[in-house]
């Protein structure tokens, strides 16, 4: 996809959280380390494109989402929106135009809704704070429209309800309605269906897919579920310990994975592409190391069945293995 | 989608308040507390209708230290004033001081505690130093320090908001010594609230820090503020009583504390004039107890998990 079509770009994005050393360390001036939650990520999202960010727990997915939605400040690298550097922008009024165009859907809808606000107030909040409506009639109209688009019908049945008076699926729809109300161009969805019943998941996913079709809205879909990513996304980026190990079209990553980690991830979910793809590898061994102690060399080498000497010393760069398909592995051709 | 089966009334907030009241009023302690409180509020609202104007040594109606009788239901004091008359007028002063100083304390304590907790960092450090300073400040010492200042500013005969200077001092002193307690509770609650995801969402949808504090954090602080506010009133009544008892009250606008102090000085205890000490004493106890009962019932209503198992 050409650069001009990108709505968002991350350039060597880095988020390190300092570790508070004990008193002893501080007195001795010993440097306390850092949690390298995100450790140099390059990612672009095209206009109207759905990109899935896949990775295990603790790989830094949420942190990437929080940087994009300006909830976390990166310690390095850049966040570019339509080519404009947003990395240093701060303050609710300065960020208003950005917030108008970039919204977020949260994993736990129950936590994301203020228990003392009604559904109407929740969905109206962005319209009020971003000053997108002129009067109450317009406000009511936009709130109804957003609730309906999120699948809550008839909308005015829900206006006066509190979050605890809704089902889990309805709550997630309210969160989605709040994000939709401002008609954003990019939505970051952080595991939007992982807390929901399987029966409701499909409906919620349908809402998200419809949005792209109707309003050509871009979506960064964060998930730990590779088959789900394949189902919804145009491209998939695989994250391991704060670094992208492989990125490519959804079909390539699912049926023709190149990086040993992606292969192992796919093997862990037998229903998709069980017989397709390259060399079969044994299932993943061991735990994900802590982001506070990232292994030297290729960060996957302690768990990689194919690891060899070079992997323990040098970190592999992203190597192009096909059109739009990059893999950070010394074995990538 | 047939996910909605119940039709809800359009007034969400009214419905929530109704549900809250039903729950709150189901507690026996809330009922007892409210009945006592309403009784004293009515008494404080219309003292002249109930017992006529405040009696002084000049318009006193009885003999010295007469025990309760048909004519003087609660007896008389050492200058012949009707004790019932004094206690009823005292209710107004005592309750006014207690409620107004609680308002000061809640407004100051909530503002400072919420600001410190929300912004954190250096703001938090300095505001909490200030809070600790007031937290350990004894009210009597503070009263001694600011009395001359207030008298200087207002003059001895002046009035402010209908209060004579010494009462105004008591009001300010209680407000200033009790907000630190509120600020600490509000700060710790704010620290946990600001980590909640709905604050992140509020930021993403563009709410300013001020709106996040006022619309998101403050409503979630209401339970703590209300429950502790009732305890602050109870404490304020005690402090008011003790400050007046120590002689900081105003004999021209006697509160219950002032009456206790007068009774003690007149030797009511040794003279066996139990009615003179007992009437204001029982009032102080009843009112502060009813606020404690209301506070506990509020706490239980807001935190169903902390309810005692019967
Ligand atoms: N505020 C923070 N301070 C310190 N460390 C943090 C902070 N936020 C995240 N981390 C650490 O950064 C790493 C990445 O966390 P993140 O929440 O981004 O992972 P994730 O991929 O979203 O995981 P999950 O699937 O469990 O949600 C973790 O090791 C986490 O402990
Ligand atoms: S670089 Fe080496 S250790 Fe890393 S994934 Fe490739 S083969 Fe495995
Ligand atoms: Mg996460």
XYZ file of C-alpha atoms and ligand atoms in Angstrom:
683
model
C 0.000 0.000 0.000
C 1.517 3.395 -0.927
C 2.561 5.744 1.857
C 0.017 8.431 1.046
C -2.844 6.073 1.796
C -1.600 5.386 5.323
C -3.713 6.932 8.011
C -1.355 5.940 10.805
C 2.311 5.048 11.037
C 4.384 3.861 13.953
C 8.121 4.358 13.482
C 10.500 2.446 15.803
C 7.955 2.932 18.524
C 9.320 2.166 21.957
C 7.666 2.149 25.380
C 9.857 1.298 28.353
C 8.447 1.407 31.865
C 11.077 2.149 34.485
C 11.343 -0.415 37.257
C 11.343 1.185 40.650
C 14.536 -0.100 42.216
C 14.611 -0.766 45.959
C 16.051 1.761 48.377
C 19.288 -0.206 48.404
C 19.726 0.126 44.651
C 18.947 3.800 44.743
C 21.437 4.544 47.508
C 24.167 2.695 45.608
C 23.145 4.481 42.405
C 22.569 1.116 40.781
C 20.460 1.501 37.654
C 17.085 -0.144 37.973
C 16.101 -1.782 34.697
C 13.080 -1.183 32.546
C 10.130 -3.215 31.340
C 10.520 -3.133 27.585
C 6.804 -3.416 26.871
C 7.170 -2.147 23.289
C 10.672 -2.318 21.878
C 10.867 -0.790 18.428
C 7.820 -1.339 16.265
C 7.217 -0.191 12.698
C 3.625 -0.494 11.598
C 1.395 1.293 9.140
C -2.377 1.207 8.861
C -4.022 2.200 5.589
C -7.211 4.177 5.234
C -10.135 1.817 5.758
C -7.799 -1.084 6.420
C -8.231 -3.685 9.150
C -4.936 -4.693 10.730
C -4.836 -7.344 13.425
C -2.172 -7.204 16.117
C -1.691 -10.728 17.438
C 0.386 -11.864 20.374
C 0.431 -13.723 23.652
C -0.414 -12.123 26.958
C 2.231 -9.591 27.964
C 3.567 -9.125 24.442
C 2.714 -5.412 24.521
C -0.468 -5.297 22.422
C -2.429 -3.104 24.814
C 0.537 -0.783 25.251
C 0.671 -0.197 21.468
C -3.050 0.589 21.529
C -2.598 2.986 24.434
C 0.146 4.858 22.603
C -2.037 5.250 19.524
C -4.921 6.547 21.632
C -2.551 8.866 23.524
C -3.096 7.169 26.868
C 0.579 6.231 27.131
C 3.594 8.296 26.168
C 6.249 6.470 24.094
C 9.848 6.602 25.304
C 11.123 6.509 21.759
C 10.061 6.472 18.120
C 7.222 8.291 16.464
C 3.471 8.227 16.099
C 2.411 9.761 12.784
C -1.197 10.455 11.855
C -1.609 11.297 8.173
C 2.077 12.135 8.157
C 1.744 14.530 11.073
C 3.900 13.812 14.131
C 1.552 13.344 17.085
C 4.167 11.938 19.474
C 4.539 15.072 21.586
C 0.947 16.367 21.452
C -0.579 16.668 24.903
C -3.559 18.106 26.722
C -7.251 17.511 26.125
C -7.844 20.651 24.062
C -4.777 20.222 21.850
C -5.736 16.604 21.220
C -9.373 17.358 20.390
C -8.980 17.092 16.583
C -7.045 13.834 17.003
C -9.592 12.355 19.410
C -12.287 13.222 16.900
C -10.607 10.903 14.396
C -9.107 8.139 16.563
C -11.241 6.213 19.041
C -10.883 3.090 21.128
C -12.932 0.049 22.112
C -11.937 -1.575 25.372
C -11.583 -5.214 26.289
C -13.645 -5.109 29.471
C -16.751 -3.099 28.701
C -17.949 -3.283 32.297
C -14.797 -1.544 33.495
C -14.882 0.948 30.638
C -18.282 2.380 31.575
C -18.753 4.691 34.523
C -21.260 2.865 36.757
C -22.944 6.175 37.652
C -23.608 7.336 34.087
C -26.586 6.390 31.951
C -26.152 4.961 28.472
C -27.212 8.294 27.002
C -24.593 10.219 28.941
C -21.929 7.660 28.039
C -22.575 7.873 24.311
C -23.114 11.641 24.464
C -19.844 12.277 26.304
C -17.555 12.365 23.233
C -20.054 14.510 21.312
C -20.158 17.010 24.154
C -16.470 17.089 25.027
C -15.320 17.252 21.407
C -18.029 19.877 20.735
C -19.493 18.054 17.774
C -23.121 19.064 18.289
C -24.829 22.415 18.514
C -27.982 21.623 20.459
C -29.812 18.925 22.360
C -31.899 17.798 19.408
C -28.764 17.147 17.413
C -27.181 15.399 20.384
C -30.139 13.042 20.802
C -30.113 12.319 17.092
C -26.406 11.463 17.018
C -26.690 9.292 20.152
C -29.649 7.369 18.698
C -27.839 6.909 15.427
C -24.716 5.551 17.153
C -26.685 3.165 19.378
C -28.590 1.867 16.367
C -25.377 1.402 14.379
C -23.962 -0.590 17.303
C -27.066 -2.789 17.212
C -28.993 -1.439 20.196
C -32.562 -1.084 18.961
C -34.744 0.793 19.618
C -32.128 3.243 20.898
C -34.334 5.239 23.262
C -35.074 2.072 25.221
C -31.484 2.192 26.396
C -31.054 5.914 27.086
C -31.900 5.798 30.786
C -30.216 2.544 31.676
C -27.132 2.156 33.788
C -24.305 -0.222 32.792
C -25.299 -2.771 35.458
C -28.721 -3.010 33.821
C -27.233 -4.310 30.571
C -25.947 -7.682 29.426
C -22.258 -8.112 28.613
C -22.903 -7.908 24.881
C -25.048 -4.806 25.274
C -22.341 -3.140 27.339
C -19.766 -3.755 24.624
C -22.231 -2.318 22.106
C -22.512 0.816 24.243
C -18.712 1.157 24.241
C -18.742 0.727 20.456
C -21.578 3.251 20.101
C -19.540 5.763 22.106
C -16.599 5.306 19.768
C -18.809 5.485 16.667
C -20.675 8.570 17.777
C -17.821 10.842 16.720
C -17.512 9.102 13.300
C -13.794 8.374 13.668
C -11.446 7.318 10.888
C -9.497 4.839 13.002
C -10.658 2.653 15.849
C -8.302 0.730 18.103
C -10.192 -2.323 19.353
C -8.382 -4.030 22.237
C -9.653 -7.613 22.398
C -13.237 -6.367 21.966
C -14.837 -9.810 22.091
C -12.553 -11.826 24.370
C -14.823 -11.324 27.380
C -18.024 -12.208 25.520
C -19.979 -15.399 24.932
C -19.208 -17.108 21.662
C -22.774 -16.512 20.453
C -22.453 -12.760 20.891
C -18.926 -12.527 19.474
C -20.039 -13.004 15.898
C -22.638 -10.240 16.189
C -20.140 -7.770 17.626
C -17.575 -8.629 14.963
C -20.250 -8.124 12.332
C -20.857 -4.599 13.667
C -17.148 -3.804 13.299
C -16.893 -5.273 9.795
C -20.023 -3.390 8.701
C -18.505 -0.125 9.872
C -15.539 -0.570 7.632
C -17.787 -1.417 4.724
C -20.100 1.566 5.286
C -17.748 4.301 6.447
C -14.379 2.917 5.291
C -13.114 3.189 8.815
C -9.698 1.758 9.639
C -9.397 -0.694 12.491
C -6.492 -1.922 14.585
C -7.854 -5.168 15.943
C -5.901 -6.429 18.946
C -6.315 -10.118 19.753
C -4.455 -13.180 20.966
C -6.503 -15.381 18.638
C -4.939 -16.043 15.229
C -8.028 -17.573 13.546
C -10.111 -14.612 14.670
C -7.497 -12.259 13.215
C -7.635 -14.121 9.905
C -11.414 -13.878 9.891
C -11.604 -10.126 10.297
C -8.307 -8.583 9.142
C -6.700 -7.605 5.851
C -3.225 -7.834 7.346
C -1.859 -9.465 10.478
C 1.097 -8.291 12.566
C 2.501 -10.793 15.054
C 3.970 -9.345 18.219
C 6.398 -11.171 20.506
C 7.882 -9.540 23.624
C 7.435 -5.999 22.352
C 8.678 -6.587 18.813
C 6.930 -7.485 15.558
C 8.238 -10.859 14.431
C 6.142 -11.201 11.296
C 3.730 -9.105 9.293
C 1.818 -9.856 6.112
C -1.607 -10.325 4.593
C -4.032 -12.356 6.661
C -3.886 -15.290 4.263
C -0.082 -15.300 4.080
C 0.350 -15.219 7.855
C -2.282 -17.872 8.405
C -1.510 -20.297 5.578
C 2.083 -19.498 4.756
C 3.715 -18.378 7.997
C 7.455 -17.972 7.882
C 8.569 -17.100 11.399
C 8.876 -20.108 13.752
C 6.804 -18.260 16.370
C 3.908 -17.702 13.975
C 4.101 -21.322 12.891
C 3.900 -22.419 16.508
C 0.974 -20.079 17.145
C -0.873 -21.493 14.179
C -0.147 -25.053 15.252
C -1.646 -24.270 18.633
C -4.968 -23.673 16.840
C -5.512 -26.756 14.697
C -8.790 -25.764 13.050
C -7.251 -23.237 10.660
C -4.877 -24.375 7.936
C -4.018 -27.631 9.623
C -2.637 -29.131 6.445
C -1.393 -26.012 4.754
C 1.861 -24.186 5.266
C 5.448 -25.115 5.652
C 7.448 -27.341 7.922
C 5.569 -28.617 10.933
C 7.183 -27.672 14.212
C 6.696 -28.999 17.734
C 4.398 -26.945 19.936
C 5.830 -24.001 21.866
C 7.826 -24.853 24.938
C 8.389 -22.806 28.064
C 6.957 -19.533 29.273
C 7.134 -16.144 27.616
C 10.128 -14.445 29.265
C 9.443 -11.279 31.243
C 9.563 -8.026 29.306
C 11.933 -6.839 32.041
C 14.526 -9.415 30.908
C 14.401 -9.614 27.136
C 16.789 -12.324 25.859
C 19.862 -11.241 23.935
C 19.943 -11.822 20.181
C 16.667 -13.041 18.719
C 14.233 -12.591 21.573
C 12.474 -15.820 20.637
C 15.597 -18.028 20.752
C 15.060 -19.632 24.222
C 11.801 -21.122 22.922
C 12.644 -21.543 19.260
C 13.068 -25.164 18.112
C 15.203 -23.971 15.167
C 17.525 -21.665 17.104
C 21.237 -21.784 16.232
C 24.366 -19.891 17.334
C 23.761 -16.667 15.460
C 20.282 -16.335 17.030
C 21.799 -16.131 20.500
C 24.134 -13.272 19.524
C 22.522 -11.041 16.904
C 18.993 -9.741 16.643
C 17.517 -10.507 13.197
C 16.152 -7.548 11.180
C 12.803 -7.667 9.385
C 13.500 -9.489 6.128
C 11.186 -9.325 3.152
C 10.010 -12.821 2.301
C 7.289 -11.921 -0.177
C 5.136 -9.001 -1.293
C 4.086 -7.112 1.859
C 5.393 -9.987 3.936
C 8.203 -9.373 6.468
C 9.715 -11.807 8.929
C 12.302 -11.114 11.640
C 14.181 -14.432 11.554
C 17.657 -15.383 10.389
C 16.162 -18.320 8.532
C 13.837 -16.144 6.454
C 14.952 -16.345 2.880
C -32.348 -7.661 18.479
C -34.637 -8.835 21.240
C -32.081 -8.224 23.992
C -34.295 -5.654 25.681
C -37.398 -7.023 27.286
C -38.076 -4.555 30.073
C -39.074 -1.033 29.136
C -37.319 1.439 31.345
C -38.746 4.723 32.487
C -36.979 7.573 30.773
C -35.766 9.104 34.031
C -32.737 6.972 34.837
C -31.421 9.155 37.613
C -34.760 9.508 39.389
C -35.152 5.746 39.296
C -31.696 5.243 40.779
C -32.385 7.703 43.591
C -35.691 6.038 44.371
C -34.032 2.657 44.600
C -31.331 4.071 46.829
C -33.854 5.664 49.215
C -35.873 2.475 49.465
C -32.764 0.566 50.446
C -31.550 3.263 52.837
C -34.891 3.633 54.600
C -35.124 -0.103 55.143
C -32.413 0.159 57.806
C -33.649 0.552 61.363
C -30.690 2.736 62.242
C -31.503 5.083 59.368
C -35.122 5.378 60.537
C -34.204 6.128 64.153
C -31.503 8.576 63.083
C -33.767 10.390 60.656
C -36.668 10.680 63.124
C -34.387 12.219 65.784
C -32.767 14.484 63.270
C -36.035 15.733 61.789
C -37.325 16.411 65.312
C -34.304 18.558 66.158
C -34.330 20.297 62.791
C -37.975 21.324 63.316
C -37.145 22.540 66.824
C -34.180 24.481 65.480
C -36.243 25.956 62.651
C -39.007 27.586 64.748
C -37.780 28.118 68.342
C -39.794 31.315 68.832
C -43.083 29.612 68.003
C -42.347 26.701 70.343
C -41.010 28.468 73.433
C -41.107 32.191 72.753
C -38.090 34.476 72.423
C -34.754 33.605 74.011
C -34.822 34.389 77.730
C -32.119 36.485 79.355
C -31.469 37.462 82.966
C -33.796 40.433 82.373
C -36.842 38.654 80.966
C -36.351 35.448 82.982
C -39.680 33.936 84.035
C -38.884 31.774 87.070
C -37.049 31.415 90.372
C -33.450 30.261 90.690
C -32.713 26.592 89.936
C -36.289 25.323 90.185
C -36.615 21.590 89.385
C -38.849 20.528 86.460
C -42.513 21.310 87.047
C -45.670 21.998 85.055
C -44.648 25.587 84.507
C -40.988 24.908 83.669
C -40.852 21.475 82.017
C -37.077 21.318 82.265
C -36.670 23.525 85.336
C -34.790 26.828 85.487
C -31.180 27.972 85.688
C -29.304 30.052 88.250
C -30.804 33.340 87.032
C -34.309 31.954 86.644
C -34.348 31.328 82.879
C -36.453 28.454 81.569
C -34.051 25.607 80.592
C -36.426 24.316 77.882
C -36.353 27.744 76.289
C -32.547 27.789 76.376
C -32.174 24.266 74.996
C -34.576 24.886 72.125
C -32.770 28.072 71.139
C -29.458 26.276 71.634
C -30.503 23.645 69.073
C -30.490 26.268 66.369
C -26.973 27.472 67.189
C -25.521 24.001 67.707
C -26.985 22.526 64.515
C -26.144 25.574 62.406
C -22.527 25.509 63.506
C -22.242 21.762 63.043
C -23.836 21.697 59.587
C -22.082 24.773 58.229
C -18.677 23.665 59.458
C -19.313 20.263 57.902
C -20.066 21.931 54.584
C -16.771 23.846 54.809
C -14.937 20.684 55.719
C -16.476 18.603 52.907
C -15.925 21.235 50.222
C -12.310 21.918 51.222
C -11.490 18.276 51.963
C -12.991 16.944 48.724
C -11.348 19.596 46.553
C -7.917 19.096 48.073
C -8.102 15.307 48.348
C -9.370 14.874 44.790
C -6.800 17.264 43.305
C -3.944 15.600 45.179
C -5.028 12.094 44.219
C -5.803 12.892 40.600
C -2.703 14.884 39.688
C -0.291 12.971 41.924
C 3.404 13.851 41.854
C 4.502 17.130 43.375
C 0.950 18.477 43.672
C 0.101 15.451 45.790
C 3.181 15.785 48.004
C 2.557 19.438 48.857
C -1.188 19.143 49.327
C -0.722 16.154 51.598
C 1.867 18.018 53.676
C -0.689 20.759 54.142
C -3.313 18.159 55.020
C -1.101 16.491 57.607
C -0.415 19.874 59.165
C -4.123 20.506 59.690
C -4.715 16.896 60.637
C -2.573 17.161 63.752
C -3.597 20.730 64.595
C -5.625 20.738 67.848
C -8.852 22.686 67.388
C -8.472 24.538 70.669
C -5.029 25.874 69.708
C -6.311 26.952 66.309
C -9.251 28.693 67.983
C -6.890 30.610 70.259
C -4.805 31.677 67.258
C -7.611 32.892 65.022
C -9.917 34.432 67.654
C -7.943 37.689 67.838
C -7.731 37.835 64.049
C -11.474 37.468 63.634
C -12.195 39.963 66.393
C -9.796 42.426 64.796
C -11.464 42.088 61.410
C -15.084 42.096 62.568
C -15.003 44.079 65.761
C -16.415 42.662 68.956
C -20.001 43.639 68.299
C -20.208 42.779 64.607
C -22.061 39.904 63.046
C -21.239 37.710 60.108
C -23.965 35.557 58.508
C -25.980 36.124 61.677
C -23.205 34.761 63.864
C -21.462 36.752 66.537
C -17.646 36.708 66.278
C -16.963 33.948 68.794
C -19.421 31.600 67.097
C -17.938 32.429 63.729
C -14.533 31.467 65.129
C -15.892 28.115 66.276
C -17.447 27.538 62.869
C -14.207 28.259 61.029
C -12.097 26.302 63.503
C -14.198 23.160 63.171
C -14.222 23.494 59.389
C -10.457 23.919 59.294
C -9.639 21.062 61.647
C -11.978 18.465 60.177
C -11.331 18.791 56.414
C -8.005 16.953 56.631
C -9.813 13.751 57.621
C -12.094 14.102 54.585
C -9.174 14.946 52.279
C -7.301 11.778 53.223
C -10.284 9.537 52.571
C -11.107 11.278 49.296
C -7.486 11.125 48.124
C -7.112 7.398 48.683
C -10.412 6.724 46.947
C -9.383 8.971 44.031
C -6.098 7.095 43.680
C -7.951 3.857 43.054
C -10.685 5.446 40.900
C -8.249 7.089 38.502
C -6.794 3.698 37.568
C -10.186 2.469 36.391
C -10.709 1.946 32.681
C -13.623 4.368 32.501
C -11.179 7.192 33.230
C -9.101 6.041 30.247
C -12.218 6.016 28.143
C -13.137 9.507 29.307
C -9.707 10.678 28.170
C -10.011 8.976 24.792
C -13.391 10.589 24.151
C -11.834 13.978 24.834
C -12.921 14.911 28.355
C -10.747 17.498 30.099
C -9.126 16.865 33.466
C -11.697 19.123 35.100
C -14.598 17.212 33.552
C -13.037 13.885 34.474
C -12.791 14.996 38.090
C -16.259 16.523 38.277
C -18.239 14.075 36.133
C -16.399 10.811 36.645
C -14.527 10.836 39.934
C -16.770 13.024 42.079
C -19.992 11.004 41.538
C -18.102 7.868 42.523
C -16.881 9.600 45.671
C -20.404 10.450 46.828
C -20.759 7.296 48.955
C -17.584 8.041 50.915
C -18.345 11.737 51.187
C -21.912 11.168 52.374
C -21.101 8.458 54.878
C -18.109 10.302 56.297
C -19.933 13.634 56.111
C -22.462 12.324 58.623
C -19.597 11.340 60.912
C -18.019 14.771 60.452
C -21.266 16.396 61.648
C -21.297 14.182 64.717
C -17.683 15.137 65.415
C -18.444 18.819 64.802
C -21.181 18.764 67.434
C -18.738 17.355 69.949
C -16.010 19.848 69.093
C -18.492 22.700 69.229
C -19.622 21.495 72.637
C -16.129 21.199 74.003
C -14.943 24.530 72.616
C -18.001 26.256 74.100
C -17.540 24.359 77.333
C -14.003 25.728 77.516
C -15.488 29.209 77.351
C -15.135 30.061 73.647
C -18.894 30.203 73.142
C -21.053 33.318 73.153
C -23.373 33.794 76.152
C -25.670 35.966 74.022
C -26.202 33.126 71.508
C -25.951 30.077 73.747
C -25.387 26.707 72.129
C -25.754 23.418 73.982
C -22.053 23.533 74.756
C -22.403 27.037 76.194
C -25.298 25.855 78.368
C -23.225 22.954 79.690
C -20.446 25.384 80.464
C -22.844 27.778 82.263
C -24.358 24.904 84.219
C -20.958 23.708 85.285
C -19.907 27.194 86.400
C -23.139 27.652 88.328
C -22.331 24.468 90.253
C -25.303 22.587 88.860
C -23.696 19.241 89.589
C -23.048 19.898 93.275
C -26.398 21.669 93.714
C -28.180 18.586 92.372
C -29.629 20.554 89.424
C -29.525 17.523 87.101
C -32.000 19.067 84.660
C -29.694 21.986 83.951
C -26.741 19.743 82.924
C -28.849 16.862 81.647
C -31.048 18.666 79.091
C -28.272 20.017 76.833
C -26.178 16.898 77.464
C -28.889 14.541 76.239
C -29.443 16.751 73.194
C -25.758 16.636 72.219
C -25.689 12.862 72.631
C -28.920 12.258 70.714
C -28.047 14.438 67.752
C -24.496 13.160 67.330
C -25.675 9.586 67.748
C -28.355 10.044 65.110
C -25.752 11.352 62.660
C -23.562 8.332 63.371
C -26.544 6.038 62.752
C -27.326 7.794 59.478
C -23.683 7.639 58.439
C -23.494 3.920 59.091
C -26.737 3.274 57.245
C -25.440 5.283 54.262
C -22.234 3.296 54.331
C -24.152 0.024 54.364
C -26.423 1.133 51.550
C -23.502 2.082 49.326
C -21.393 -0.973 50.241
C -23.707 -3.969 50.423
C -20.697 -6.225 50.981
C -19.792 -4.563 54.262
C -23.257 -5.239 55.709
C -23.238 -7.118 58.969
C -24.793 -10.541 58.845
C -27.719 -10.529 61.307
N 2.022 0.923 33.434
C 2.901 -0.102 33.376
N 3.988 -0.130 34.193
C 4.877 -1.143 34.139
N 4.777 -2.177 33.299
C 3.733 -2.218 32.452
C 2.743 -1.184 32.452
N 1.814 -1.485 31.503
C 2.205 -2.654 30.961
N 3.358 -3.094 31.519
C 4.094 -4.318 31.154
O 4.322 -4.276 29.778
C 4.175 -5.565 29.201
C 3.158 -5.519 28.097
O 1.871 -5.283 28.635
P 0.551 -5.177 27.752
O -0.580 -4.899 28.661
O 0.783 -4.220 26.651
O 0.437 -6.653 27.166
P -0.754 -7.317 26.331
O -0.140 -7.877 25.114
O -1.866 -6.358 26.144
O -1.186 -8.496 27.273
P -2.668 -9.106 27.530
O -2.959 -10.029 26.408
O -2.495 -9.836 28.831
O -3.613 -7.965 27.640
C 3.801 -6.493 30.347
O 4.991 -7.150 30.777
C 3.295 -5.575 31.400
O 3.555 -6.110 32.682
S 16.190 -15.983 14.402
Fe 16.737 -17.972 15.171
S 15.813 -18.072 17.190
Fe 14.882 -16.371 16.142
S 13.090 -17.227 15.259
Fe 14.637 -17.379 13.686
S 15.524 -19.350 13.983
Fe 14.349 -18.970 15.816
Mg -3.947 -6.347 26.766
